[in-house]
XYZ file of C-alpha atoms in Angstrom:
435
model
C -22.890 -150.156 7.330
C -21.680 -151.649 3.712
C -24.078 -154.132 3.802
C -26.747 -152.141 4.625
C -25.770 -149.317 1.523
C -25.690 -152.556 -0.744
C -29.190 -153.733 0.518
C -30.732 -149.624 0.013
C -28.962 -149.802 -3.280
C -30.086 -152.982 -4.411
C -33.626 -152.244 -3.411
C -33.147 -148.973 -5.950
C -31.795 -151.340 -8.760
C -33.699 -154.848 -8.406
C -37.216 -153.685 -7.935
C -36.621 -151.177 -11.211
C -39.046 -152.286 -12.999
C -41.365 -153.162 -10.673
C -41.708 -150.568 -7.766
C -43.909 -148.347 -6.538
C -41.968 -145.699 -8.072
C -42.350 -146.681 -11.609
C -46.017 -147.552 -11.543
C -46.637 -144.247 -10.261
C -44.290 -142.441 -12.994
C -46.515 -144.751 -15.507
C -49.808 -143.459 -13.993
C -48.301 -139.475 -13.972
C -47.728 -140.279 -17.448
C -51.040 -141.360 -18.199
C -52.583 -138.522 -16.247
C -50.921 -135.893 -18.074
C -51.802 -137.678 -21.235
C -55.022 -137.927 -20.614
C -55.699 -134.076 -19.738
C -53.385 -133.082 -22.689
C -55.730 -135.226 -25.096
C -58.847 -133.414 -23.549
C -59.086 -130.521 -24.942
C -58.005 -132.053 -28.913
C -60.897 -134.499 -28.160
C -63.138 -131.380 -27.676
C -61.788 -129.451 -30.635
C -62.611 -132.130 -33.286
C -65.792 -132.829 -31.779
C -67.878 -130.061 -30.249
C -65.745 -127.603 -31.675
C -65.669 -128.737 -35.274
C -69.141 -130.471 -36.026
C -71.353 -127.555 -35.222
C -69.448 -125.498 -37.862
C -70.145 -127.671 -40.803
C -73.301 -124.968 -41.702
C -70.687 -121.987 -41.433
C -68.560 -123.602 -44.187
C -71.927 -124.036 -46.689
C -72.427 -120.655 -46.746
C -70.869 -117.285 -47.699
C -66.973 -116.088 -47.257
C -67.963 -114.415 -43.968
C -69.586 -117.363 -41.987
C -66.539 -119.498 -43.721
C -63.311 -116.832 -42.820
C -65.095 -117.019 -39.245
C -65.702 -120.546 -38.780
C -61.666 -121.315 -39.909
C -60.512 -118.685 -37.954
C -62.084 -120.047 -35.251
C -60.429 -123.560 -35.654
C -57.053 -122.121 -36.357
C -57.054 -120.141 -32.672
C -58.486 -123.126 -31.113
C -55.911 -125.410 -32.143
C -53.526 -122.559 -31.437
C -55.086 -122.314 -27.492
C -54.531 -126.298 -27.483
C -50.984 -126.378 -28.348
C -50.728 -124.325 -25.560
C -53.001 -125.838 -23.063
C -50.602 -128.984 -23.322
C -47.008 -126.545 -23.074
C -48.526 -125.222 -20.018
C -49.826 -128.553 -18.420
C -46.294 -129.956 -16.693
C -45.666 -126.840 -15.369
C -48.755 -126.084 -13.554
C -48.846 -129.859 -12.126
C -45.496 -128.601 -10.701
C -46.777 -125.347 -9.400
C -49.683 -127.538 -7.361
C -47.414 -129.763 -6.119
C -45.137 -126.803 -5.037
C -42.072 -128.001 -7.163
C -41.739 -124.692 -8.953
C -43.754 -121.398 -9.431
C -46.275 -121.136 -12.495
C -44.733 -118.311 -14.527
C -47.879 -115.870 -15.180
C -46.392 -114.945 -18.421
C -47.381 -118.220 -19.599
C -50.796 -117.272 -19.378
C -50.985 -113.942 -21.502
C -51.228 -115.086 -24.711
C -53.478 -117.701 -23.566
C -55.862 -115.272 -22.435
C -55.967 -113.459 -25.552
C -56.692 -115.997 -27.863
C -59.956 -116.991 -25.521
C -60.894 -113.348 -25.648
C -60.043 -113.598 -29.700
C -62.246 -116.839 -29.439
C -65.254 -115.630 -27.409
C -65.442 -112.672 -30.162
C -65.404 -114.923 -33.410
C -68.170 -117.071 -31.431
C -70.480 -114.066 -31.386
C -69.483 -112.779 -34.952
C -70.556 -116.543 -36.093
C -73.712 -115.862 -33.950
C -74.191 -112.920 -35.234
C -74.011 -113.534 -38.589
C -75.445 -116.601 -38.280
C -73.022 -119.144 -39.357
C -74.136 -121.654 -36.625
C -77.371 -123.364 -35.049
C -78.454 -122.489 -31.759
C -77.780 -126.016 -31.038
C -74.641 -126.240 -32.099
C -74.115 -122.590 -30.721
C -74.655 -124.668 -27.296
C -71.739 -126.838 -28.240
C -69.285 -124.549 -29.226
C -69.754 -122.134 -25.859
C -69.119 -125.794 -24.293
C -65.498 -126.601 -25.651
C -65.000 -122.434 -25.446
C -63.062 -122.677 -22.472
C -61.734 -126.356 -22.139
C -58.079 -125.659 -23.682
C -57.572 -123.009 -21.200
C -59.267 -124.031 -18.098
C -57.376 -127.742 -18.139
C -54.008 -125.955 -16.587
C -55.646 -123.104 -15.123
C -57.794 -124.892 -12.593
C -54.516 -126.127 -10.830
C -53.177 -122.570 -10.420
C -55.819 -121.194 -8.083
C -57.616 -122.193 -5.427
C -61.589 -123.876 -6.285
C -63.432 -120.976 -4.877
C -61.062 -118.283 -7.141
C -61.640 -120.777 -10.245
C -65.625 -120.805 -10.013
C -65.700 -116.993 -9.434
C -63.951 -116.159 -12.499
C -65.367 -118.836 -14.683
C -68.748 -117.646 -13.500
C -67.598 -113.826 -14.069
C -66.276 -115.254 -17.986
C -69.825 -117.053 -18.104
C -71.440 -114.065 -17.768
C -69.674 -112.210 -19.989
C -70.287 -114.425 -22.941
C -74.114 -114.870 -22.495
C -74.321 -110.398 -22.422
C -72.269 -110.647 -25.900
C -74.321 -113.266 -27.165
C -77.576 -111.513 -26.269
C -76.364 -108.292 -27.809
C -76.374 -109.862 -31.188
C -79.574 -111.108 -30.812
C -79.216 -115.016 -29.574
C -82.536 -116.595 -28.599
C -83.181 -116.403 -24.884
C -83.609 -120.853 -24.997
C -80.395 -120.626 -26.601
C -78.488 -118.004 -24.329
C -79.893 -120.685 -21.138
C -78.325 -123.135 -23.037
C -74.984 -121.423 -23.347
C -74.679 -121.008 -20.071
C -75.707 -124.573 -18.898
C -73.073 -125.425 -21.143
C -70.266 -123.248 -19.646
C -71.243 -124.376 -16.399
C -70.808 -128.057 -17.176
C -67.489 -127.439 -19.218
C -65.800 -125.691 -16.021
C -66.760 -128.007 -13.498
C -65.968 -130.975 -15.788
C -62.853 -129.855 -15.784
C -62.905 -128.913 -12.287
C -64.071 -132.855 -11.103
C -61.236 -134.614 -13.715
C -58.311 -132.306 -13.052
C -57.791 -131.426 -9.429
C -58.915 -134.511 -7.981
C -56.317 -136.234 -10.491
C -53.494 -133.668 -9.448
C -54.339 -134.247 -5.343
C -54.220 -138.069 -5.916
C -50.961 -138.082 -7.869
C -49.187 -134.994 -4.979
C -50.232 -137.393 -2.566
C -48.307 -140.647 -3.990
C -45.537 -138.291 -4.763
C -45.271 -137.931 -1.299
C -45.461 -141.050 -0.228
C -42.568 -141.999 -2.544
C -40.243 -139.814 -1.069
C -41.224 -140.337 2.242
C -40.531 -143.824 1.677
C -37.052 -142.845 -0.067
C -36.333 -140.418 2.492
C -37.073 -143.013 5.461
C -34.222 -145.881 3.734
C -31.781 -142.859 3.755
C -32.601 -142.227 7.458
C -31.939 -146.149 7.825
C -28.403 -145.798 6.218
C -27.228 -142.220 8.101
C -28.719 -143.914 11.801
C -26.386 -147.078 10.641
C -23.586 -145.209 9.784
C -24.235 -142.987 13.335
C -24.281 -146.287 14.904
C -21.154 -147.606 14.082
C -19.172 -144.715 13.914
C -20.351 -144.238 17.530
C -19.267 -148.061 18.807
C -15.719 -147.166 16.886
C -15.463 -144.033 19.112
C -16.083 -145.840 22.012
C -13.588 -148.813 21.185
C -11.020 -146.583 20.120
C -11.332 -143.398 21.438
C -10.099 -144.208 25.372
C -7.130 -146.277 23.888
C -5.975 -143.724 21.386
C -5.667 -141.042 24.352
C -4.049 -143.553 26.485
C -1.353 -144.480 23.907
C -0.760 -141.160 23.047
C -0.090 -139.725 27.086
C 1.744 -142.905 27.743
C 3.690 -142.140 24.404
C 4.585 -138.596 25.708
C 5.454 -139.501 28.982
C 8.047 -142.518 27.227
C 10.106 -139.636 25.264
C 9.902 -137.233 28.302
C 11.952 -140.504 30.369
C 13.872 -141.643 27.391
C 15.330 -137.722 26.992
C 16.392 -138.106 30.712
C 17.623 -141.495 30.175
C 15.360 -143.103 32.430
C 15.024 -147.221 31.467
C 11.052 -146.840 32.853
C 10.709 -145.360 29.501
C 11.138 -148.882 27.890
C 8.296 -150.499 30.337
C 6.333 -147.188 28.870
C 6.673 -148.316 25.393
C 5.722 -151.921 25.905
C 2.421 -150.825 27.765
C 1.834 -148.855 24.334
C 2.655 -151.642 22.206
C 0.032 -153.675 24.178
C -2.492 -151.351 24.378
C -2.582 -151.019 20.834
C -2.766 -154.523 20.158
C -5.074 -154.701 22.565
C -7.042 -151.611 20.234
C -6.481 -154.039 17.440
C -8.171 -156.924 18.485
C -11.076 -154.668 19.712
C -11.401 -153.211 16.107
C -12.109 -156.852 14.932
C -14.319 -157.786 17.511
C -16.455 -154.755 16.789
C -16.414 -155.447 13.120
C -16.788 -159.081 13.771
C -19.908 -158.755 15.500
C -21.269 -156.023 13.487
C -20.898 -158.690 10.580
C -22.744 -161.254 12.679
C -26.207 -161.804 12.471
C -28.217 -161.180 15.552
C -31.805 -162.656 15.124
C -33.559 -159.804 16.852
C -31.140 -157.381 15.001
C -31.811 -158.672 11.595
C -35.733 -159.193 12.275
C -35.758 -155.571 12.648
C -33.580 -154.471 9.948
C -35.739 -156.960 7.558
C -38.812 -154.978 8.725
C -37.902 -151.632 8.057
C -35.869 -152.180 4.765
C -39.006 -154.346 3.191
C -41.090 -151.956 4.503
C -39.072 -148.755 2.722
C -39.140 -150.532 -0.484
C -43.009 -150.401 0.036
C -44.019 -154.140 1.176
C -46.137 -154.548 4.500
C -43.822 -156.505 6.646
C -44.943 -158.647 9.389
C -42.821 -160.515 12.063
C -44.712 -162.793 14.222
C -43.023 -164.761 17.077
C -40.052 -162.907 17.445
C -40.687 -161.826 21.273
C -41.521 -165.735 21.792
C -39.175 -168.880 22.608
C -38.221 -169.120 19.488
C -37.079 -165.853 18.946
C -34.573 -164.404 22.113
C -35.375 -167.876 23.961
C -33.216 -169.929 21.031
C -29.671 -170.519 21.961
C -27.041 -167.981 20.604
C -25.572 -170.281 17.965
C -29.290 -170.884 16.975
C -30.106 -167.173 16.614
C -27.173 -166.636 14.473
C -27.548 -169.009 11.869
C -31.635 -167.853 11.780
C -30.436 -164.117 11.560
C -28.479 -164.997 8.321
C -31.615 -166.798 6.873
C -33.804 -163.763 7.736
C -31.000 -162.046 6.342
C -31.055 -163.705 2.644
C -34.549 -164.395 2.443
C -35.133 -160.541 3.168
C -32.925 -159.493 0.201
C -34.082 -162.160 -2.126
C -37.314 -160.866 -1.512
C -36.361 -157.391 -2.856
C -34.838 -159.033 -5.499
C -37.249 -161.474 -7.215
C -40.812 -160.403 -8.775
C -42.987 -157.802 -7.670
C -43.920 -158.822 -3.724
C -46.806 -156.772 -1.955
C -47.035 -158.624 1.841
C -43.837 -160.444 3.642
C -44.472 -162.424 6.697
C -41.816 -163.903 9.176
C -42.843 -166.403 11.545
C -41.128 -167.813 14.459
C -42.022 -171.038 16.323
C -40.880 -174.069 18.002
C -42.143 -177.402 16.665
C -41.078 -180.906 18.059
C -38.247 -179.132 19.754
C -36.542 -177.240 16.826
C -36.647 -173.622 15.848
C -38.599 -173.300 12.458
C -38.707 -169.838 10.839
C -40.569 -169.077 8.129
C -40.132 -165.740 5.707
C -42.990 -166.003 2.982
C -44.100 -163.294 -0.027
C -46.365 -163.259 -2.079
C -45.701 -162.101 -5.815
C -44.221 -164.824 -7.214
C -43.754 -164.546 -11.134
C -43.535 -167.521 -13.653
C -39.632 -167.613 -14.064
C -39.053 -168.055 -10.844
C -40.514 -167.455 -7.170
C -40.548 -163.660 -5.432
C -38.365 -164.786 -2.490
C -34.917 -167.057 -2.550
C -33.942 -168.559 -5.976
C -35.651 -172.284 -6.230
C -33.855 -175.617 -4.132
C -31.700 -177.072 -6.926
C -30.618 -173.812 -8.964
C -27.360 -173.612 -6.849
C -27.611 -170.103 -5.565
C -24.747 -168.878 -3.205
C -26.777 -167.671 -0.816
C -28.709 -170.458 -0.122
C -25.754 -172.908 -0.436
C -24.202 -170.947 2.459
C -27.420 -170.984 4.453
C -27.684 -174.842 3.980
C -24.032 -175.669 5.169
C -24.596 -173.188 8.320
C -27.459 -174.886 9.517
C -26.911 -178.586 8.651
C -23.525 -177.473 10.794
C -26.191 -177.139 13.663
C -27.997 -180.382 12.418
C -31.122 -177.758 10.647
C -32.450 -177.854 7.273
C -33.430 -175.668 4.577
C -36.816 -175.513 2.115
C -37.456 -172.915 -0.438
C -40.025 -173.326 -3.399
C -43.637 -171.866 -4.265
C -46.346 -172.484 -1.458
C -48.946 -172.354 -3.830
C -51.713 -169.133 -4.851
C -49.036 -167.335 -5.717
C -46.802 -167.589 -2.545
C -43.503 -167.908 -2.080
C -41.948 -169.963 0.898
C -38.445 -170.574 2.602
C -38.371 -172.915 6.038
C -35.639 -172.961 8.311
C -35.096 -175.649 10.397
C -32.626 -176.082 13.485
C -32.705 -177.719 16.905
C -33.068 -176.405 20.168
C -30.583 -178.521 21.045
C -27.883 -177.731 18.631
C -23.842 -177.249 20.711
C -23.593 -173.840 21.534
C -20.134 -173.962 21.300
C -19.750 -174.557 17.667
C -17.733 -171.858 16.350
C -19.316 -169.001 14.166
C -19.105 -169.946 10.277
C -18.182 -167.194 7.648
C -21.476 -165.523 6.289
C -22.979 -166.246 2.977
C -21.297 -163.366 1.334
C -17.395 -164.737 3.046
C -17.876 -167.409 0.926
């Protein structure tokens, strides 16, 4: 159970800076970025250039044109406010707060109506009229479009699309001009439509993942914890209730002065040394490593830190047909290999292979990843790691050997190496971290 807590915790605190986790924070970060730059990019672009006529001619055209600017750098300050919380209102985090929206929705009516004064009085081309009725909408749309479903979106920004090409033909816009307009609204919503949503699904989606993946090592540590605290129960729980009735029924005979109450008291005293030594055994062999145990717990912890996992050979004779005091001393090499794995670089694919070559057990636990300062799986042979020192004195103890180094493209590569025909009475060394 402690080991296992250090192994979820180390797999939060090695892999820091190079998980799943923090990729995916980098790419929300560019994502929101990138949509809060949108409509800015618009503004000094399509929404400034076609106004450069405005500001040649009278005070009118030129009050109009800045006013325009000002409320559409206004409506951008707020398009970006309002972005975080509506990509937390699609991913169901937290409710939108409408309110947000009011003022919003007056400054695009305020900017719709200095649009058509500007047409009106004409302080803009028809071409650039064309540009302007494109960024019109952009600043509010960009949050908007994650608020409501598609079909709601299109309705209204058709209904809004309508609306501006009546007010632009009521002061007179050519009808090329008004077709224009409204090609132009129609390619500003759905622009927005195609680079927003589909970036909001994508990142909900590896959200998701994430915590499943987080949620799924917590599962791993609660079922351990179950586990164990179950096998104490069972150790302990018969014994207890037997020490305590036989305790009772020693004072009831001692208050009568009956000597059997003596006998009583011995049984209890060897009972519970008898619970004692069952306490260690169970903590003894929950400290051992079992091959089969530790091929599975290797699995699912990789694979909960996000690397595909792959364990070939374990059902074989090299796997449960290896002798005991084989098994054990692979099980502790699965063991390390697994968490250097976690530790080291930034590993993708782990693959453990079991087979029997020239009558030895050879396991194999390679990753790929492997950075320049060192390899993605144990530290390098030489570098006097602790782990790997251990490893080496429990299996030259059963006359095995050790390799760990880079395998070349990137791969990382440690080889166990340990008779078939190693005593199986040799007693059980202390584990890596004993020592």
């Amino acid at each position: 159970m402690k080991e296992l807590d250090e192994v979820i915790g180390r797999v939060r605190g090695w892999r820091r800076g190079w998980t799943e986790r923090t990729k995916l924070q980098r790419i929300d970060l560019y994502t929101r970025l990138t949509l809060c730059a949108l409509p800015w990019v618009f503004l000094v672009t399509w929404g400034l250039l076609p106004l450069g006529k405005a500001f040649g001619q009278g005070p009118v055209p030129v009050s109009l044109a800045a006013a325009f600017l000002a409320v559409n750098a206004a409506q951008c300050v707020l398009s970006n406010r309002n972005v975080d919380p509506a990509f937390a209102h699609y991913r169901g985090a937290e409710p939108f707060p409408l309110r947000r929206l009011r003022l919003p929705a007056v400054l695009l009516a305020v900017l719709t109506g200095l649009l058509v004064a500007l047409a009106a009085v004409g302080g803009v081309e028809d071409a650039g009229l064309s540009l302007l009725v494109l960024d019109l909408p952009l600043a509010f749309v960009t949050p908007y479009v994650l608020l409501v479903p598609v079909r709601t979106y299109l309705l209204r920004c058709a209904a809004c699309a309508v609306a501006v090409v009546a007010l632009l033909a009521a002061v007179g816009v050519p009808g090329r001009t008004l077709f224009g307009s409204a090609v132009s609204l129609l390619v500003g919503t759905l622009l927005v439509l195609i680079s927003t949503r589909p970036s909001a699904w994508s990142l909900s989606v590896m959200w998701q993942a994430e915590e499943a993946r987080d949620m799924q090592a917590r599962l791993a540590v609660a079922e351990e914890r179950l586990r164990f605290g179950r096998d104490m129960h069972d150790v302990l729980g018969r014994n207890l209730a037997v020490i305590a009735l036989k305790s009772e029924l020693a004072v009831e005979l001692a208050q009568r002065g009956n000597a059997a109450a003596l006998d009583q008291m011995v049984e209890v005293q060897r009972i519970a040394r008898a619970s004692q030594q069952e306490v260690r055994d169970v903590v003894r062999g929950y400290r051992e490593a079992d091959l089969p145990t530790e091929l599975l717990g290797a699995k699912g912890v990789l694979e909960a830190a996000g690397i595909t996992c792959t364990v070939e050979g374990a059902d074989g004779p090299a796997g449960i047909g290896a002798p005991p005091a084989v098994q054990a001393a692979l099980g502790w090499v699965v063991r390390e290999a697994a968490t250097n794995v976690l530790r080291h670089g930034d590993p993708r694919v782990c693959v453990i292979r079991l087979r029997t070559v020239a009558g030895s057990v050879v396991l194999e636990v390679e990753n790929d990843g492997v950075v320049e300062n060192g390899g993605a799986g144990a530290a390098p042979a030489g570098e006097g790691g602790s782990g790997l020192a251990g490893l080496r004195e429990r299996l030259a103890a059963l006359g095995g050997s050790l390799e760990a180094g880079a395998a070349g493209d990137g791969l990382f590569r440690v080889t166990a190496t340990v008779p078939v025909t190693a005593p199986r009475n040799l007693s059980r060394s202390t584990s890596p971290e004993e020592r």
